[in-house]
């Protein structure tokens, strides 16, 4: 016993942690295996019987968790892009190109004091950020990321989106009211006034699109826009797109409509009394909202996951042109690359083990042979990097042509983050509007324009239809 | 306002996008050192030893070595005496007096101007004439100057420096090396007279005050 305690005393702190964790993990793993062996069958049956519910749970969990990296990425983009536009370098210390700084920000917010002011309605005060964040996350549930990749494919998806998205205002009002602070209350009311005012043109601007689409399911709307990029709704509803984009900027509290928390001018608005992670949740919600608004713009007007070109038509043209010269030339669509690595059996392990080695050597050899002054290890590093690029590119190309959802996700994310970049770009450029300009713009310009768009679309549909 | 609405927005966005790709102005300090001129020595300051006394011994080597004569060592205290010292501007006597006057709203006299230009430098020119403007005879020149003024006024030293082309620091060094040369009037009375000459309003007030009291200057009632 003394020997054991002496050995324990000699361990460093990491050693103590590791030696505690190892038996714990072993016991847990053994328990899990035993659990699966004994109760696995019934549980599996239960899962199969309630597959739709399990599927919903998994989707909801993934949606909830995925907001965190999305928010981190948005915060990082905001810091870096605005810095570059200001001729600064921006974050460059933590992680590659400072990309982990937003994670550090998140940790910092987590360890800050979470303060509730005296006299605040503590229940409402606590739940306000939850409601705001929850509204943001719940709207993400109906966004179709890729073919078959949507939390839920409602047939009233767009209605659900606006209904739940409007709940974010409730959170802001809750936060403003419960803080027991005049500034918070005024800030909350101002935010509510802004967001509710802009909700009207936002909703009206898509009604014309709904008349054309004939469905509220976001999945259906995206599928209607497949083909060439000229099939996107932005070319059939240009006015609607402009109104939607402006209103979405105001909805997401972005410059030039970020009066909700005009950080350089006023007290922090509804978030005056918030600190620590509650404040962090408000801001997480804001950055998630930026992503969601970009995603919705892309889904409604820019073809969602569809590529801007029709690959089948392109391949047909290619077949026609080249086929006229070489009669045997033909590319079949959709592409399928028959890869069956399992057929290799045990040698597959050798292939996996040796491919990086051989690839690195093969790619390093030309550099080493052509330039005599190059050190062998420099050539090896170049070879390794090249191998990674080539292998990653090949894997990506294979996944792109083999899986619909990979291609869809790539296009969707590319378009969405182009819009996120646009939002950040606008923040780096445009000055903030005044509150009366903000409200006047919504009621005097955007609302009539949205109504005009709606009437023109409806009339056009009637005329063309009759 | 432009003819096309929204053109300003587009131009602003184009500007920021151009900035996005331009080279950045930031210098990453620990990795990249700024390009400093080779003669740059940072901030000039006098150091104190562990007993809190100034390490500077007023040897004037720094003033002599300074290629553009930007180093000067001097200032005046509240009694109008010239002292060689160096510190923050507020620690100088005349700065304290000056700032007090400025706060009270009265006009601020320039004692430095009085001090340097107040002496009549005509005799100095005569003395220099006899010594043929030769700085090699600096000691006789200084002795003659002191014989005429009773001490070595700063204005006279400046005049010698200006006419002969010798560094003021060199003249000051020579003068401060010899014990029989002095920079102040030999007696306190002379010094007090010099001060009251420099402040005519005060002297007149004191004289009138004394006259109204007992007839003696300053009074003793």
XYZ file of N, CA and C in Angstrom, chain A residues 174-324:
453
model
N -37.744 39.752 -23.653
C -37.604 39.177 -22.314
C -36.350 39.702 -21.641
N -35.245 39.678 -22.396
C -33.992 40.159 -21.827
C -34.080 41.624 -21.447
N -34.692 42.426 -22.324
C -34.786 43.854 -22.042
C -35.678 44.154 -20.859
N -36.788 43.426 -20.752
C -37.737 43.720 -19.694
C -37.242 43.238 -18.341
N -36.645 42.033 -18.327
C -36.323 41.422 -17.034
C -35.054 41.985 -16.413
N -34.294 42.810 -17.161
C -33.012 43.273 -16.629
C -33.160 44.299 -15.530
N -34.368 44.889 -15.355
C -34.586 45.904 -14.337
C -33.687 47.102 -14.601
N -33.726 47.564 -15.826
C -32.810 48.621 -16.234
C -33.488 49.370 -17.368
N -33.541 50.695 -17.245
C -34.232 51.494 -18.263
C -33.593 51.318 -19.624
N -32.251 51.293 -19.663
C -31.567 51.195 -20.943
C -31.865 49.862 -21.615
N -31.881 48.818 -20.788
C -32.188 47.506 -21.343
C -33.586 47.482 -21.922
N -34.529 48.058 -21.166
C -35.916 48.040 -21.621
C -36.049 48.799 -22.933
N -35.440 49.991 -22.970
C -35.511 50.779 -24.205
C -34.841 50.038 -25.343
N -33.685 49.435 -25.054
C -32.974 48.688 -26.094
C -33.806 47.532 -26.612
N -34.462 46.832 -25.678
C -35.298 45.710 -26.090
C -36.457 46.167 -26.955
N -37.085 47.276 -26.546
C -38.212 47.784 -27.332
C -37.755 48.218 -28.716
N -36.591 48.853 -28.752
C -36.077 49.320 -30.045
C -35.787 48.129 -30.954
N -35.147 47.099 -30.390
C -34.870 45.911 -31.199
C -36.154 45.293 -31.702
N -37.154 45.199 -30.792
C -38.414 44.576 -31.189
C -39.056 45.386 -32.299
N -39.044 46.741 -32.144
C -39.644 47.590 -33.175
C -38.963 47.356 -34.511
N -37.631 47.315 -34.486
C -36.890 47.128 -35.740
C -37.203 45.778 -36.374
N -37.126 44.726 -35.567
C -37.226 43.390 -36.142
C -38.644 43.109 -36.609
N -39.628 43.578 -35.833
C -41.008 43.327 -36.251
C -41.335 44.133 -37.502
N -40.820 45.378 -37.578
C -41.064 46.173 -38.777
C -40.486 45.497 -40.009
N -39.306 44.957 -39.878
C -38.671 44.372 -41.054
C -39.189 42.977 -41.362
N -39.880 42.381 -40.369
C -40.454 41.065 -40.633
C -41.527 41.158 -41.719
N -42.190 42.313 -41.782
C -43.310 42.445 -42.731
C -42.807 42.446 -44.184
N -41.879 43.350 -44.559
C -41.366 43.248 -45.933
C -40.655 41.929 -46.192
N -39.987 41.376 -45.148
C -39.303 40.095 -45.327
C -40.291 39.024 -45.739
N -41.407 38.970 -45.027
C -42.389 37.928 -45.333
C -43.096 38.215 -46.648
N -43.443 39.499 -46.874
C -44.182 39.832 -48.093
C -43.339 39.608 -49.339
N -42.023 39.793 -49.219
C -41.185 39.706 -50.410
C -41.129 38.277 -50.949
N -41.387 37.275 -50.072
C -41.320 35.905 -50.564
C -42.691 35.385 -50.987
N -43.745 36.195 -50.774
C -45.068 35.697 -51.160
C -45.153 35.543 -52.676
N -44.553 36.498 -53.394
C -44.520 36.382 -54.851
C -43.833 35.104 -55.281
N -42.728 34.811 -54.598
C -42.006 33.572 -54.894
C -42.875 32.361 -54.611
N -43.667 32.445 -53.508
C -44.531 31.313 -53.167
C -45.594 31.118 -54.237
N -46.103 32.219 -54.805
C -47.097 32.090 -55.871
C -46.495 31.339 -57.052
N -45.251 31.692 -57.382
C -44.587 31.003 -58.494
C -44.310 29.552 -58.147
N -43.836 29.312 -56.915
C -43.410 27.962 -56.563
C -44.601 27.064 -56.279
N -45.647 27.614 -55.680
C -46.811 26.809 -55.368
C -46.611 25.882 -54.196
N -45.523 26.067 -53.448
C -45.302 25.229 -52.281
C -44.537 26.023 -51.241
N -44.690 25.618 -49.981
C -43.922 26.267 -48.917
C -42.783 25.395 -48.439
N -42.678 24.200 -48.998
C -41.599 23.317 -48.589
C -40.288 23.812 -49.193
N -39.315 24.090 -48.321
C -38.042 24.613 -48.818
C -37.355 23.603 -49.724
N -37.545 22.327 -49.379
C -36.951 21.272 -50.201
C -37.495 21.344 -51.629
N -38.834 21.469 -51.744
C -39.470 21.557 -53.055
C -38.989 22.790 -53.811
N -38.895 23.927 -53.082
C -38.471 25.171 -53.732
C -37.088 25.003 -54.332
N -36.200 24.341 -53.584
C -34.849 24.124 -54.105
C -34.895 23.222 -55.331
N -35.714 22.171 -55.259
C -35.738 21.228 -56.381
C -36.291 21.885 -57.639
N -37.202 22.868 -57.467
C -37.724 23.563 -58.643
C -36.664 24.395 -59.343
N -35.567 24.704 -58.630
C -34.553 25.574 -59.222
C -33.400 24.785 -59.820
N -33.551 23.486 -59.988
C -32.441 22.703 -60.520
C -32.245 23.025 -61.996
N -31.080 22.660 -62.506
C -30.765 22.997 -63.890
C -29.770 24.138 -63.938
N -29.863 24.938 -64.988
C -28.930 26.054 -65.121
C -29.244 27.130 -64.106
N -28.269 28.022 -63.889
C -28.479 29.048 -62.876
C -29.563 30.035 -63.285
N -29.942 30.037 -64.577
C -31.029 30.927 -64.993
C -32.374 30.463 -64.437
N -32.425 29.225 -63.944
C -33.670 28.739 -63.355
C -33.859 29.200 -61.919
N -32.817 29.866 -61.370
C -32.949 30.304 -59.980
C -34.011 31.384 -59.883
N -34.640 31.455 -58.713
C -35.735 32.403 -58.534
C -35.266 33.841 -58.517
N -33.955 34.047 -58.314
C -33.475 35.432 -58.288
C -33.725 36.107 -59.630
N -33.779 35.324 -60.720
C -34.001 35.932 -62.033
C -35.488 36.093 -62.341
N -36.337 35.402 -61.568
C -37.769 35.598 -61.762
C -38.339 36.571 -60.743
N -37.640 36.770 -59.634
C -38.108 37.673 -58.573
C -36.985 38.618 -58.163
N -36.426 39.404 -59.087
C -35.280 40.242 -58.705
C -35.630 41.257 -57.626
N -36.801 41.890 -57.759
C -37.202 42.872 -56.744
C -37.411 42.189 -55.396
N -38.052 41.042 -55.461
C -38.266 40.282 -54.233
C -36.950 39.925 -53.575
N -35.959 39.577 -54.386
C -34.646 39.219 -53.841
C -34.012 40.404 -53.140
N -34.071 41.580 -53.789
C -33.447 42.766 -53.191
C -34.132 43.102 -51.869
N -35.472 43.100 -51.877
C -36.205 43.415 -50.643
C -35.874 42.395 -49.568
N -35.852 41.129 -49.968
C -35.581 40.066 -49.003
C -34.198 40.240 -48.401
N -33.236 40.567 -49.238
C -31.864 40.697 -48.734
C -31.751 41.856 -47.750
N -32.345 42.992 -48.100
C -32.275 44.154 -47.205
C -32.970 43.835 -45.884
N -34.182 43.237 -45.985
C -34.915 42.924 -44.760
C -34.183 41.877 -43.940
N -33.533 40.932 -44.616
C -32.781 39.911 -43.886
C -31.619 40.534 -43.145
N -30.970 41.543 -43.762
C -29.894 42.246 -43.071
C -30.409 42.858 -41.775
N -31.592 43.480 -41.850
C -32.147 44.084 -40.642
C -32.574 43.016 -39.648
N -33.097 41.907 -40.151
C -33.535 40.828 -39.257
C -32.362 40.253 -38.486
N -31.230 40.134 -39.163
C -30.060 39.549 -38.508
C -29.273 40.583 -37.728
N -29.808 41.800 -37.603
C -29.139 42.891 -36.870
C -27.748 43.174 -37.409
N -27.638 43.257 -38.721
C -26.321 43.503 -39.289
C -26.221 44.935 -39.777
N -24.983 45.440 -39.834
C -24.745 46.740 -40.426
C -25.310 46.729 -41.828
N -25.956 47.768 -42.316
C -26.155 49.087 -41.693
C -27.369 49.173 -40.780
N -27.975 48.049 -40.431
C -29.174 48.097 -39.586
C -28.908 47.514 -38.206
N -27.694 47.673 -37.677
C -27.399 47.016 -36.392
C -27.622 47.951 -35.213
N -28.779 48.627 -35.216
C -29.056 49.535 -34.099
C -29.328 48.787 -32.813
N -29.652 47.513 -32.932
C -29.926 46.726 -31.737
C -28.747 46.765 -30.779
N -27.569 46.613 -31.306
C -26.391 46.729 -30.445
C -25.338 47.559 -31.170
N -25.659 48.834 -31.393
C -24.695 49.705 -32.065
C -23.531 49.927 -31.112
N -22.564 49.019 -31.161
C -21.574 48.945 -30.087
C -20.767 50.221 -29.919
N -20.655 51.031 -30.969
C -19.837 52.228 -30.820
C -20.645 53.430 -30.365
N -21.958 53.301 -30.264
C -22.750 54.498 -30.013
C -23.548 54.466 -28.717
N -24.160 53.339 -28.403
C -25.090 53.331 -27.288
C -24.672 52.285 -26.274
N -25.348 52.285 -25.134
C -25.199 51.192 -24.191
C -25.678 49.926 -24.918
N -25.260 48.773 -24.473
C -25.418 47.560 -25.270
C -26.862 47.169 -25.541
N -27.804 48.078 -25.405
C -29.193 47.766 -25.730
C -29.788 46.772 -24.752
N -30.532 45.827 -25.278
C -31.201 44.862 -24.400
C -30.197 44.046 -23.603
N -28.938 43.969 -24.043
C -27.950 43.112 -23.386
C -27.117 43.877 -22.373
N -27.590 45.072 -21.944
C -26.783 45.885 -21.040
C -26.388 45.125 -19.781
N -27.341 44.404 -19.192
C -27.081 43.763 -17.908
C -26.524 42.354 -18.059
N -26.344 41.910 -19.293
C -25.916 40.522 -19.465
C -24.408 40.423 -19.444
N -23.918 39.305 -18.901
C -22.484 39.074 -18.872
C -22.271 37.580 -19.040
N -21.016 37.229 -19.240
C -20.678 35.812 -19.302
C -21.348 35.107 -20.463
N -21.719 33.866 -20.222
C -22.193 33.029 -21.322
C -23.601 33.409 -21.763
N -24.374 34.069 -20.878
C -25.697 34.502 -21.336
C -25.554 35.537 -22.429
N -24.664 36.495 -22.195
C -24.360 37.466 -23.238
C -23.828 36.748 -24.469
N -22.953 35.753 -24.211
C -22.388 34.984 -25.308
C -23.467 34.314 -26.138
N -24.524 33.849 -25.480
C -25.594 33.182 -26.233
C -26.315 34.165 -27.138
N -26.523 35.396 -26.656
C -27.132 36.393 -27.537
C -26.282 36.567 -28.796
N -24.969 36.601 -28.588
C -24.129 36.862 -29.746
C -23.971 35.643 -30.624
N -23.963 34.481 -29.972
C -23.990 33.251 -30.766
C -25.228 33.248 -31.650
N -26.365 33.605 -31.044
C -27.615 33.624 -31.799
C -27.504 34.590 -32.967
N -26.844 35.734 -32.723
C -26.725 36.703 -33.814
C -25.923 36.123 -34.971
N -24.809 35.458 -34.636
C -23.975 34.940 -35.714
C -24.616 33.738 -36.393
N -25.330 32.940 -35.613
C -26.079 31.847 -36.234
C -27.154 32.424 -37.153
N -27.768 33.545 -36.714
C -28.782 34.192 -37.533
C -28.214 34.664 -38.860
N -26.991 35.169 -38.827
C -26.350 35.590 -40.078
C -26.270 34.401 -41.029
N -25.819 33.275 -40.476
C -25.717 32.075 -41.321
C -27.091 31.662 -41.824
N -28.084 31.691 -40.931
C -29.412 31.211 -41.318
C -30.016 32.108 -42.386
N -29.855 33.421 -42.218
C -30.407 34.336 -43.213
C -29.711 34.136 -44.554
N -28.393 33.926 -44.528
C -27.685 33.647 -45.778
C -28.204 32.354 -46.393
N -28.374 31.338 -45.536
C -28.829 30.047 -46.034
C -30.212 30.165 -46.647
N -31.098 30.923 -45.984
C -32.459 31.051 -46.507
C -32.457 31.818 -47.831
N -31.631 32.863 -47.903
C -31.521 33.588 -49.175
C -31.083 32.646 -50.277
N -30.089 31.817 -49.972
C -29.581 30.889 -50.967
C -30.651 29.877 -51.348
N -31.360 29.373 -50.343
C -32.381 28.351 -50.616
C -33.503 28.927 -51.471
N -33.962 30.127 -51.119
C -35.120 30.679 -51.813
C -34.771 31.221 -53.188
N -33.655 31.921 -53.290
C -33.414 32.676 -54.510
C -32.245 32.170 -55.335
N -31.323 31.458 -54.724
C -30.100 31.121 -55.463
C -29.918 29.622 -55.624
N -31.022 28.904 -55.667
C -30.925 27.513 -56.065
C -30.441 26.545 -55.012
N -30.296 26.994 -53.760
C -29.944 26.060 -52.701
C -28.723 25.231 -53.026
N -28.888 23.916 -53.000
C -27.738 23.041 -53.197
C -27.429 22.831 -54.675
N -28.231 23.363 -55.592
C -27.998 23.100 -57.016
C -26.736 23.786 -57.493
N -25.995 23.070 -58.354
C -24.841 23.678 -59.004
C -25.355 24.713 -60.007
N -24.559 25.765 -60.291
C -25.049 26.792 -61.213
C -25.110 26.317 -62.674
N -24.665 25.102 -62.948
C -24.741 24.606 -64.317
C -25.417 23.238 -64.305
N -25.947 22.859 -65.438
C -26.597 21.559 -65.553
C -25.580 20.568 -66.092
N -25.105 19.686 -65.249
C -23.993 18.820 -65.636
C -24.412 17.869 -66.754
N -25.703 17.425 -66.732
C -26.163 16.505 -67.777
C -26.125 17.177 -69.139
N -26.631 18.413 -69.210
C -26.634 19.124 -70.484
C -25.213 19.343 -70.980
N -24.313 19.716 -70.030
C -22.920 19.954 -70.417
C -22.304 18.688 -70.992
N -22.566 17.566 -70.310
C -21.985 16.305 -70.772
C -22.580 15.915 -72.126
N -23.864 16.184 -72.325
C -24.482 15.883 -73.616
C -23.843 16.681 -74.741
N -23.602 17.984 -74.453
C -22.927 18.813 -75.460
C -21.556 18.243 -75.765
N -20.838 17.886 -74.677
C -19.492 17.317 -74.861
C -19.562 16.046 -75.681
N -20.539 15.177 -75.360
C -20.696 13.934 -76.124
C -20.968 14.228 -77.585
N -21.824 15.246 -77.836
C -22.167 15.572 -79.214
C -20.961 16.067 -79.983
N -20.187 16.984 -79.366
C -19.058 17.595 -80.077
C -17.957 16.570 -80.307
N -17.551 15.905 -79.224
C -16.438 14.954 -79.358
C -16.908 13.704 -80.108
N -18.191 13.334 -79.907
C -18.715 12.148 -80.567
C -18.744 12.283 -82.082
N -18.855 13.542 -82.581
C -18.819 13.746 -84.028
C -17.465 13.382 -84.597
